[in-house]
PDB file of N, CA and C in Angstrom:
ATOM      1  N   MET H1170     107.104 -35.212  63.042  1.00  0.00           N
ATOM      2  CA  MET H1170     107.826 -34.051  62.558  1.00  0.00           C
ATOM      3  C   MET H1170     109.031 -33.852  63.468  1.00  0.00           C
ATOM      4  N   SER H1171     110.154 -33.740  62.895  1.00  0.00           N
ATOM      5  CA  SER H1171     111.410 -33.650  63.611  1.00  0.00           C
ATOM      6  C   SER H1171     112.024 -32.302  63.295  1.00  0.00           C
ATOM      7  N   THR H1172     112.527 -31.652  64.311  1.00  0.00           N
ATOM      8  CA  THR H1172     113.202 -30.349  64.145  1.00  0.00           C
ATOM      9  C   THR H1172     114.631 -30.504  64.634  1.00  0.00           C
ATOM     10  N   SER H1173     115.537 -30.119  63.804  1.00  0.00           N
ATOM     11  CA  SER H1173     116.950 -30.153  64.253  1.00  0.00           C
ATOM     12  C   SER H1173     117.472 -28.740  64.354  1.00  0.00           C
ATOM     13  N   HIS H1174     118.290 -28.516  65.305  1.00  0.00           N
ATOM     14  CA  HIS H1174     118.887 -27.233  65.518  1.00  0.00           C
ATOM     15  C   HIS H1174     120.371 -27.357  65.167  1.00  0.00           C
ATOM     16  N   SER H1175     120.861 -26.397  64.468  1.00  0.00           N
ATOM     17  CA  SER H1175     122.304 -26.426  64.198  1.00  0.00           C
ATOM     18  C   SER H1175     122.966 -25.215  64.879  1.00  0.00           C
ATOM     19  N   THR H1176     124.086 -25.473  65.403  1.00  0.00           N
ATOM     20  CA  THR H1176     124.867 -24.454  66.063  1.00  0.00           C
ATOM     21  C   THR H1176     125.997 -24.048  65.163  1.00  0.00           C
ATOM     22  N   PRO H1177     126.123 -22.722  64.956  1.00  0.00           N
ATOM     23  CA  PRO H1177     127.209 -22.281  64.074  1.00  0.00           C
ATOM     24  C   PRO H1177     128.565 -22.654  64.672  1.00  0.00           C
ATOM     25  N   ALA H1178     129.468 -22.936  63.812  1.00  0.00           N
ATOM     26  CA  ALA H1178     130.808 -23.320  64.247  1.00  0.00           C
ATOM     27  C   ALA H1178     131.475 -22.129  64.895  1.00  0.00           C
ATOM     28  N   THR H1179     132.162 -22.399  65.977  1.00  0.00           N
ATOM     29  CA  THR H1179     132.934 -21.334  66.632  1.00  0.00           C
ATOM     30  C   THR H1179     134.375 -21.700  66.633  1.00  0.00           C
ATOM     31  N   GLY H1180     135.155 -20.713  66.446  1.00  0.00           N
ATOM     32  CA  GLY H1180     136.587 -20.963  66.430  1.00  0.00           C
ATOM     33  C   GLY H1180     137.323 -19.669  66.696  1.00  0.00           C
ATOM     34  N   PRO H1181     138.626 -19.666  66.628  1.00  0.00           N
ATOM     35  CA  PRO H1181     139.406 -18.461  66.910  1.00  0.00           C
ATOM     36  C   PRO H1181     138.980 -17.271  66.032  1.00  0.00           C
ATOM     37  N   GLY H1182     138.599 -17.520  64.806  1.00  0.00           N
ATOM     38  CA  GLY H1182     138.198 -16.399  63.931  1.00  0.00           C
ATOM     39  C   GLY H1182     136.832 -15.850  64.225  1.00  0.00           C
ATOM     40  N   ASP H1183     135.980 -16.608  64.947  1.00  0.00           N
ATOM     41  CA  ASP H1183     134.641 -16.188  65.251  1.00  0.00           C
ATOM     42  C   ASP H1183     134.529 -15.404  66.531  1.00  0.00           C
ATOM     43  N   ALA H1184     135.456 -15.542  67.414  1.00  0.00           N
ATOM     44  CA  ALA H1184     135.387 -14.884  68.740  1.00  0.00           C
ATOM     45  C   ALA H1184     135.713 -13.395  68.609  1.00  0.00           C
ATOM     46  N   ALA H1185     134.923 -12.582  69.248  1.00  0.00           N
ATOM     47  CA  ALA H1185     135.221 -11.117  69.278  1.00  0.00           C
ATOM     48  C   ALA H1185     136.360 -10.916  70.239  1.00  0.00           C
ATOM     49  N   GLU H1186     137.339 -10.166  69.768  1.00  0.00           N
ATOM     50  CA  GLU H1186     138.478  -9.889  70.613  1.00  0.00           C
ATOM     51  C   GLU H1186     138.175  -8.757  71.599  1.00  0.00           C
ATOM     52  N   GLN H1187     138.608  -8.968  72.839  1.00  0.00           N
ATOM     53  CA  GLN H1187     138.433  -7.911  73.811  1.00  0.00           C
ATOM     54  C   GLN H1187     139.686  -7.072  73.838  1.00  0.00           C
ATOM     55  N   VAL H1188     139.486  -5.774  73.922  1.00  0.00           N
ATOM     56  CA  VAL H1188     140.611  -4.834  73.920  1.00  0.00           C
ATOM     57  C   VAL H1188     140.541  -3.972  75.184  1.00  0.00           C
ATOM     58  N   ASP H1189     141.625  -3.833  75.902  1.00  0.00           N
ATOM     59  CA  ASP H1189     141.672  -2.943  77.053  1.00  0.00           C
ATOM     60  C   ASP H1189     141.538  -1.516  76.525  1.00  0.00           C
ATOM     61  N   PHE H1190     140.702  -0.726  77.203  1.00  0.00           N
ATOM     62  CA  PHE H1190     140.484   0.639  76.770  1.00  0.00           C
ATOM     63  C   PHE H1190     140.601   1.564  77.977  1.00  0.00           C
ATOM     64  N   ALA H1191     141.433   2.524  77.918  1.00  0.00           N
ATOM     65  CA  ALA H1191     141.646   3.459  79.001  1.00  0.00           C
ATOM     66  C   ALA H1191     141.732   4.877  78.482  1.00  0.00           C
ATOM     67  N   VAL H1192     141.166   5.803  79.234  1.00  0.00           N
ATOM     68  CA  VAL H1192     141.222   7.220  78.827  1.00  0.00           C
ATOM     69  C   VAL H1192     141.825   7.979  79.993  1.00  0.00           C
ATOM     70  N   ASP H1193     142.837   8.744  79.762  1.00  0.00           N
ATOM     71  CA  ASP H1193     143.464   9.599  80.765  1.00  0.00           C
ATOM     72  C   ASP H1193     142.783  10.974  80.703  1.00  0.00           C
ATOM     73  N   LEU H1194     142.033  11.298  81.731  1.00  0.00           N
ATOM     74  CA  LEU H1194     141.307  12.582  81.751  1.00  0.00           C
ATOM     75  C   LEU H1194     142.053  13.685  82.511  1.00  0.00           C
ATOM     76  N   THR H1195     143.339  13.411  82.765  1.00  0.00           N
ATOM     77  CA  THR H1195     144.123  14.396  83.525  1.00  0.00           C
ATOM     78  C   THR H1195     144.097  15.765  82.879  1.00  0.00           C
ATOM     79  N   SER H1196     144.332  15.831  81.595  1.00  0.00           N
ATOM     80  CA  SER H1196     144.354  17.162  80.915  1.00  0.00           C
ATOM     81  C   SER H1196     142.979  17.824  80.963  1.00  0.00           C
ATOM     82  N   GLN H1197     141.908  17.009  80.833  1.00  0.00           N
ATOM     83  CA  GLN H1197     140.567  17.592  80.895  1.00  0.00           C
ATOM     84  C   GLN H1197     140.257  18.093  82.301  1.00  0.00           C
ATOM     85  N   GLU H1198     140.753  17.400  83.334  1.00  0.00           N
ATOM     86  CA  GLU H1198     140.498  17.831  84.707  1.00  0.00           C
ATOM     87  C   GLU H1198     141.257  19.138  84.987  1.00  0.00           C
ATOM     88  N   ILE H1199     142.460  19.213  84.493  1.00  0.00           N
ATOM     89  CA  ILE H1199     143.235  20.468  84.662  1.00  0.00           C
ATOM     90  C   ILE H1199     142.552  21.612  83.965  1.00  0.00           C
ATOM     91  N   LEU H1200     142.060  21.404  82.784  1.00  0.00           N
ATOM     92  CA  LEU H1200     141.312  22.437  82.068  1.00  0.00           C
ATOM     93  C   LEU H1200     140.046  22.822  82.799  1.00  0.00           C
ATOM     94  N   ARG H1201     139.290  21.862  83.332  1.00  0.00           N
ATOM     95  CA  ARG H1201     138.060  22.150  84.065  1.00  0.00           C
ATOM     96  C   ARG H1201     138.365  22.974  85.323  1.00  0.00           C
ATOM     97  N   ARG H1202     139.416  22.627  86.048  1.00  0.00           N
ATOM     98  CA  ARG H1202     139.790  23.369  87.246  1.00  0.00           C
ATOM     99  C   ARG H1202     140.181  24.809  86.873  1.00  0.00           C
ATOM    100  N   ALA H1203     140.954  24.951  85.816  1.00  0.00           N
ATOM    101  CA  ALA H1203     141.349  26.309  85.358  1.00  0.00           C
ATOM    102  C   ALA H1203     140.118  27.128  84.995  1.00  0.00           C
ATOM    103  N   GLN H1204     139.141  26.516  84.356  1.00  0.00           N
ATOM    104  CA  GLN H1204     137.934  27.245  83.987  1.00  0.00           C
ATOM    105  C   GLN H1204     137.117  27.646  85.215  1.00  0.00           C
ATOM    106  N   VAL H1205     137.062  26.756  86.241  1.00  0.00           N
ATOM    107  CA  VAL H1205     136.364  27.093  87.457  1.00  0.00           C
ATOM    108  C   VAL H1205     137.028  28.281  88.141  1.00  0.00           C
ATOM    109  N   MET H1206     138.345  28.254  88.246  1.00  0.00           N
ATOM    110  CA  MET H1206     139.063  29.359  88.890  1.00  0.00           C
ATOM    111  C   MET H1206     138.880  30.667  88.110  1.00  0.00           C
ATOM    112  N   ALA H1207     138.884  30.597  86.783  1.00  0.00           N
ATOM    113  CA  ALA H1207     138.647  31.802  85.950  1.00  0.00           C
ATOM    114  C   ALA H1207     137.244  32.329  86.198  1.00  0.00           C
ATOM    115  N   ALA H1208     136.282  31.424  86.337  1.00  0.00           N
ATOM    116  CA  ALA H1208     134.876  31.869  86.555  1.00  0.00           C
ATOM    117  C   ALA H1208     134.730  32.491  87.918  1.00  0.00           C
ATOM    118  N   LEU H1209     135.493  32.026  88.921  1.00  0.00           N
ATOM    119  CA  LEU H1209     135.419  32.616  90.259  1.00  0.00           C
ATOM    120  C   LEU H1209     135.989  34.001  90.266  1.00  0.00           C
ATOM    121  N   GLY H1210     136.958  34.263  89.454  1.00  0.00           N
ATOM    122  CA  GLY H1210     137.553  35.589  89.315  1.00  0.00           C
ATOM    123  C   GLY H1210     138.638  35.842  90.340  1.00  0.00           C
ATOM    124  N   PRO H1211     139.376  36.935  90.114  1.00  0.00           N
ATOM    125  CA  PRO H1211     140.516  37.253  90.972  1.00  0.00           C
ATOM    126  C   PRO H1211     140.140  37.711  92.374  1.00  0.00           C
ATOM    127  N   ASP H1212     138.893  38.147  92.569  1.00  0.00           N
ATOM    128  CA  ASP H1212     138.461  38.689  93.846  1.00  0.00           C
ATOM    129  C   ASP H1212     137.908  37.624  94.800  1.00  0.00           C
ATOM    130  N   TRP H1213     137.900  36.361  94.374  1.00  0.00           N
ATOM    131  CA  TRP H1213     137.360  35.280  95.196  1.00  0.00           C
ATOM    132  C   TRP H1213     138.257  35.065  96.406  1.00  0.00           C
ATOM    133  N   ASP H1214     137.650  35.102  97.610  1.00  0.00           N
ATOM    134  CA  ASP H1214     138.381  34.930  98.842  1.00  0.00           C
ATOM    135  C   ASP H1214     137.769  33.741  99.608  1.00  0.00           C
ATOM    136  N   PRO H1215     138.418  32.583  99.529  1.00  0.00           N
ATOM    137  CA  PRO H1215     137.820  31.400 100.178  1.00  0.00           C
ATOM    138  C   PRO H1215     137.632  31.576 101.685  1.00  0.00           C
ATOM    139  N   VAL H1216     138.488  32.272 102.368  1.00  0.00           N
ATOM    140  CA  VAL H1216     138.331  32.483 103.809  1.00  0.00           C
ATOM    141  C   VAL H1216     137.062  33.314 104.061  1.00  0.00           C
ATOM    142  N   GLU H1217     136.840  34.325 103.252  1.00  0.00           N
ATOM    143  CA  GLU H1217     135.655  35.162 103.411  1.00  0.00           C
ATOM    144  C   GLU H1217     134.383  34.360 103.074  1.00  0.00           C
ATOM    145  N   VAL H1218     134.498  33.490 102.098  1.00  0.00           N
ATOM    146  CA  VAL H1218     133.346  32.633 101.750  1.00  0.00           C
ATOM    147  C   VAL H1218     132.978  31.754 102.956  1.00  0.00           C
ATOM    148  N   LEU H1219     133.978  31.124 103.570  1.00  0.00           N
ATOM    149  CA  LEU H1219     133.729  30.238 104.720  1.00  0.00           C
ATOM    150  C   LEU H1219     133.144  31.035 105.895  1.00  0.00           C
ATOM    151  N   ARG H1220     133.656  32.261 106.085  1.00  0.00           N
ATOM    152  CA  ARG H1220     133.145  33.103 107.181  1.00  0.00           C
ATOM    153  C   ARG H1220     131.666  33.470 106.922  1.00  0.00           C
ATOM    154  N   GLY H1221     131.361  33.792 105.674  1.00  0.00           N
ATOM    155  CA  GLY H1221     129.993  34.122 105.310  1.00  0.00           C
ATOM    156  C   GLY H1221     129.086  32.897 105.477  1.00  0.00           C
ATOM    157  N   GLU H1222     129.596  31.739 105.135  1.00  0.00           N
ATOM    158  CA  GLU H1222     128.803  30.492 105.339  1.00  0.00           C
ATOM    159  C   GLU H1222     128.490  30.278 106.788  1.00  0.00           C
ATOM    160  N   GLY H1223     129.473  30.505 107.649  1.00  0.00           N
ATOM    161  CA  GLY H1223     129.254  30.350 109.113  1.00  0.00           C
ATOM    162  C   GLY H1223     128.186  31.338 109.607  1.00  0.00           C
ATOM    163  N   GLU H1224     128.253  32.567 109.104  1.00  0.00           N
ATOM    164  CA  GLU H1224     127.266  33.568 109.512  1.00  0.00           C
ATOM    165  C   GLU H1224     125.868  33.163 109.001  1.00  0.00           C
ATOM    166  N   ALA H1225     125.808  32.614 107.819  1.00  0.00           N
ATOM    167  CA  ALA H1225     124.510  32.159 107.275  1.00  0.00           C
ATOM    168  C   ALA H1225     123.921  31.043 108.148  1.00  0.00           C
ATOM    169  N   TYR H1226     124.753  30.080 108.566  1.00  0.00           N
ATOM    170  CA  TYR H1226     124.280  29.020 109.433  1.00  0.00           C
ATOM    171  C   TYR H1226     123.794  29.566 110.802  1.00  0.00           C
ATOM    172  N   ASP H1227     124.579  30.520 111.349  1.00  0.00           N
ATOM    173  CA  ASP H1227     124.172  31.138 112.611  1.00  0.00           C
ATOM    174  C   ASP H1227     122.821  31.800 112.481  1.00  0.00           C
ATOM    175  N   LEU H1228     122.593  32.490 111.365  1.00  0.00           N
ATOM    176  CA  LEU H1228     121.329  33.139 111.118  1.00  0.00           C
ATOM    177  C   LEU H1228     120.197  32.116 110.913  1.00  0.00           C
ATOM    178  N   LEU H1229     120.516  31.075 110.195  1.00  0.00           N
ATOM    179  CA  LEU H1229     119.552  30.015 109.944  1.00  0.00           C
ATOM    180  C   LEU H1229     118.980  29.391 111.216  1.00  0.00           C
ATOM    181  N   TYR H1230     119.892  29.176 112.189  1.00  0.00           N
ATOM    182  CA  TYR H1230     119.468  28.545 113.447  1.00  0.00           C
ATOM    183  C   TYR H1230     119.242  29.553 114.569  1.00  0.00           C
ATOM    184  N   SER H1231     119.015  30.798 114.239  1.00  0.00           N
ATOM    185  CA  SER H1231     118.728  31.803 115.269  1.00  0.00           C
ATOM    186  C   SER H1231     117.234  31.996 115.453  1.00  0.00           C
ATOM    187  N   GLY H1232     116.854  32.452 116.617  1.00  0.00           N
ATOM    188  CA  GLY H1232     115.437  32.776 116.867  1.00  0.00           C
ATOM    189  C   GLY H1232     114.517  31.568 116.883  1.00  0.00           C
ATOM    190  N   LEU H1233     115.031  30.408 117.255  1.00  0.00           N
ATOM    191  CA  LEU H1233     114.174  29.213 117.266  1.00  0.00           C
ATOM    192  C   LEU H1233     113.224  29.241 118.439  1.00  0.00           C
ATOM    193  N   ASP H1234     111.990  28.744 118.225  1.00  0.00           N
ATOM    194  CA  ASP H1234     111.087  28.586 119.354  1.00  0.00           C
ATOM    195  C   ASP H1234     111.477  27.333 120.136  1.00  0.00           C
ATOM    196  N   ALA H1235     110.777  27.042 121.222  1.00  0.00           N
ATOM    197  CA  ALA H1235     111.158  25.938 122.100  1.00  0.00           C
ATOM    198  C   ALA H1235     111.152  24.601 121.375  1.00  0.00           C
ATOM    199  N   GLU H1236     110.173  24.333 120.542  1.00  0.00           N
ATOM    200  CA  GLU H1236     110.106  23.042 119.819  1.00  0.00           C
ATOM    201  C   GLU H1236     111.247  22.942 118.797  1.00  0.00           C
ATOM    202  N   GLN H1237     111.512  24.049 118.072  1.00  0.00           N
ATOM    203  CA  GLN H1237     112.596  24.061 117.090  1.00  0.00           C
ATOM    204  C   GLN H1237     113.929  23.879 117.776  1.00  0.00           C
ATOM    205  N   GLN H1238     114.079  24.514 118.953  1.00  0.00           N
ATOM    206  CA  GLN H1238     115.341  24.382 119.702  1.00  0.00           C
ATOM    207  C   GLN H1238     115.531  22.925 120.178  1.00  0.00           C
ATOM    208  N   ARG H1239     114.464  22.286 120.626  1.00  0.00           N
ATOM    209  CA  ARG H1239     114.501  20.900 121.014  1.00  0.00           C
ATOM    210  C   ARG H1239     114.946  20.016 119.863  1.00  0.00           C
ATOM    211  N   MET H1240     114.338  20.282 118.686  1.00  0.00           N
ATOM    212  CA  MET H1240     114.713  19.498 117.496  1.00  0.00           C
ATOM    213  C   MET H1240     116.144  19.728 117.106  1.00  0.00           C
ATOM    214  N   TYR H1241     116.568  20.977 117.156  1.00  0.00           N
ATOM    215  CA  TYR H1241     117.966  21.323 116.868  1.00  0.00           C
ATOM    216  C   TYR H1241     118.898  20.547 117.784  1.00  0.00           C
ATOM    217  N   ASP H1242     118.625  20.607 119.120  1.00  0.00           N
ATOM    218  CA  ASP H1242     119.448  19.911 120.100  1.00  0.00           C
ATOM    219  C   ASP H1242     119.479  18.403 119.833  1.00  0.00           C
ATOM    220  N   ASP H1243     118.331  17.835 119.446  1.00  0.00           N
ATOM    221  CA  ASP H1243     118.294  16.391 119.111  1.00  0.00           C
ATOM    222  C   ASP H1243     119.151  16.081 117.911  1.00  0.00           C
ATOM    223  N   LEU H1244     119.123  16.934 116.891  1.00  0.00           N
ATOM    224  CA  LEU H1244     119.918  16.691 115.698  1.00  0.00           C
ATOM    225  C   LEU H1244     121.398  16.843 115.989  1.00  0.00           C
ATOM    226  N   VAL H1245     121.754  17.800 116.851  1.00  0.00           N
ATOM    227  CA  VAL H1245     123.149  17.956 117.234  1.00  0.00           C
ATOM    228  C   VAL H1245     123.599  16.706 117.991  1.00  0.00           C
ATOM    229  N   ALA H1246     122.762  16.263 118.942  1.00  0.00           N
ATOM    230  CA  ALA H1246     123.129  15.098 119.756  1.00  0.00           C
ATOM    231  C   ALA H1246     123.267  13.827 118.883  1.00  0.00           C
ATOM    232  N   ALA H1247     122.472  13.730 117.848  1.00  0.00           N
ATOM    233  CA  ALA H1247     122.542  12.567 116.920  1.00  0.00           C
ATOM    234  C   ALA H1247     123.682  12.698 115.919  1.00  0.00           C
ATOM    235  N   GLY H1248     124.385  13.836 115.942  1.00  0.00           N
ATOM    236  CA  GLY H1248     125.505  14.012 115.005  1.00  0.00           C
ATOM    237  C   GLY H1248     125.088  14.423 113.603  1.00  0.00           C
ATOM    238  N   VAL H1249     123.834  14.784 113.439  1.00  0.00           N
ATOM    239  CA  VAL H1249     123.343  15.216 112.114  1.00  0.00           C
ATOM    240  C   VAL H1249     123.822  16.613 111.833  1.00  0.00           C
ATOM    241  N   LEU H1250     123.763  17.476 112.830  1.00  0.00           N
ATOM    242  CA  LEU H1250     124.216  18.871 112.688  1.00  0.00           C
ATOM    243  C   LEU H1250     125.448  19.047 113.583  1.00  0.00           C
ATOM    244  N   PRO H1251     126.374  19.936 113.121  1.00  0.00           N
ATOM    245  CA  PRO H1251     127.554  20.175 113.965  1.00  0.00           C
ATOM    246  C   PRO H1251     127.178  21.057 115.163  1.00  0.00           C
ATOM    247  N   VAL H1252     127.961  20.970 116.212  1.00  0.00           N
ATOM    248  CA  VAL H1252     127.761  21.800 117.384  1.00  0.00           C
ATOM    249  C   VAL H1252     128.089  23.244 117.011  1.00  0.00           C
ATOM    250  N   ARG H1253     127.185  24.146 117.288  1.00  0.00           N
ATOM    251  CA  ARG H1253     127.419  25.576 117.009  1.00  0.00           C
ATOM    252  C   ARG H1253     127.050  26.335 118.260  1.00  0.00           C
ATOM    253  N   GLY H1254     127.865  27.308 118.650  1.00  0.00           N
ATOM    254  CA  GLY H1254     127.530  28.157 119.792  1.00  0.00           C
ATOM    255  C   GLY H1254     127.327  27.368 121.083  1.00  0.00           C
ATOM    256  N   GLY H1255     128.170  26.442 121.415  1.00  0.00           N
ATOM    257  CA  GLY H1255     128.039  25.687 122.638  1.00  0.00           C
ATOM    258  C   GLY H1255     126.959  24.635 122.570  1.00  0.00           C
ATOM    259  N   GLY H1256     126.533  24.229 121.364  1.00  0.00           N
ATOM    260  CA  GLY H1256     125.495  23.214 121.279  1.00  0.00           C
ATOM    261  C   GLY H1256     124.087  23.721 121.170  1.00  0.00           C
ATOM    262  N   HIS H1257     123.915  25.022 121.253  1.00  0.00           N
ATOM    263  CA  HIS H1257     122.576  25.610 121.147  1.00  0.00           C
ATOM    264  C   HIS H1257     122.574  26.584 119.989  1.00  0.00           C
ATOM    265  N   ALA H1258     121.428  26.682 119.332  1.00  0.00           N
ATOM    266  CA  ALA H1258     121.321  27.627 118.218  1.00  0.00           C
ATOM    267  C   ALA H1258     121.421  29.055 118.793  1.00  0.00           C
ATOM    268  N   ALA H1259     121.888  29.948 118.000  1.00  0.00           N
ATOM    269  CA  ALA H1259     122.030  31.331 118.419  1.00  0.00           C
ATOM    270  C   ALA H1259     120.653  31.942 118.714  1.00  0.00           C
ATOM    271  N   SER H1260     120.601  32.806 119.716  1.00  0.00           N
ATOM    272  CA  SER H1260     119.316  33.439 120.066  1.00  0.00           C
ATOM    273  C   SER H1260     119.032  34.618 119.193  1.00  0.00           C
TER     274      SER H1260
END
């Protein structure tokens, strides 16, 4: 018993053409940014937000016991956490 395989003919008409496809999302990005700013509202103060963030981090790392302070110091030394208050968590 003999089995023969045939391969379909290929030629210029059989090949799928590749087409370059590009999308410019510039207008969508501008719209997204405008919507974010509208959602933040006119009272949004980025400087105050950063100040509040700093206060939150100070509070987060305050009142550490000896083991927590050691871990904090190790993380600062390893560059995982930024130096705050001279390299020690706030008391």
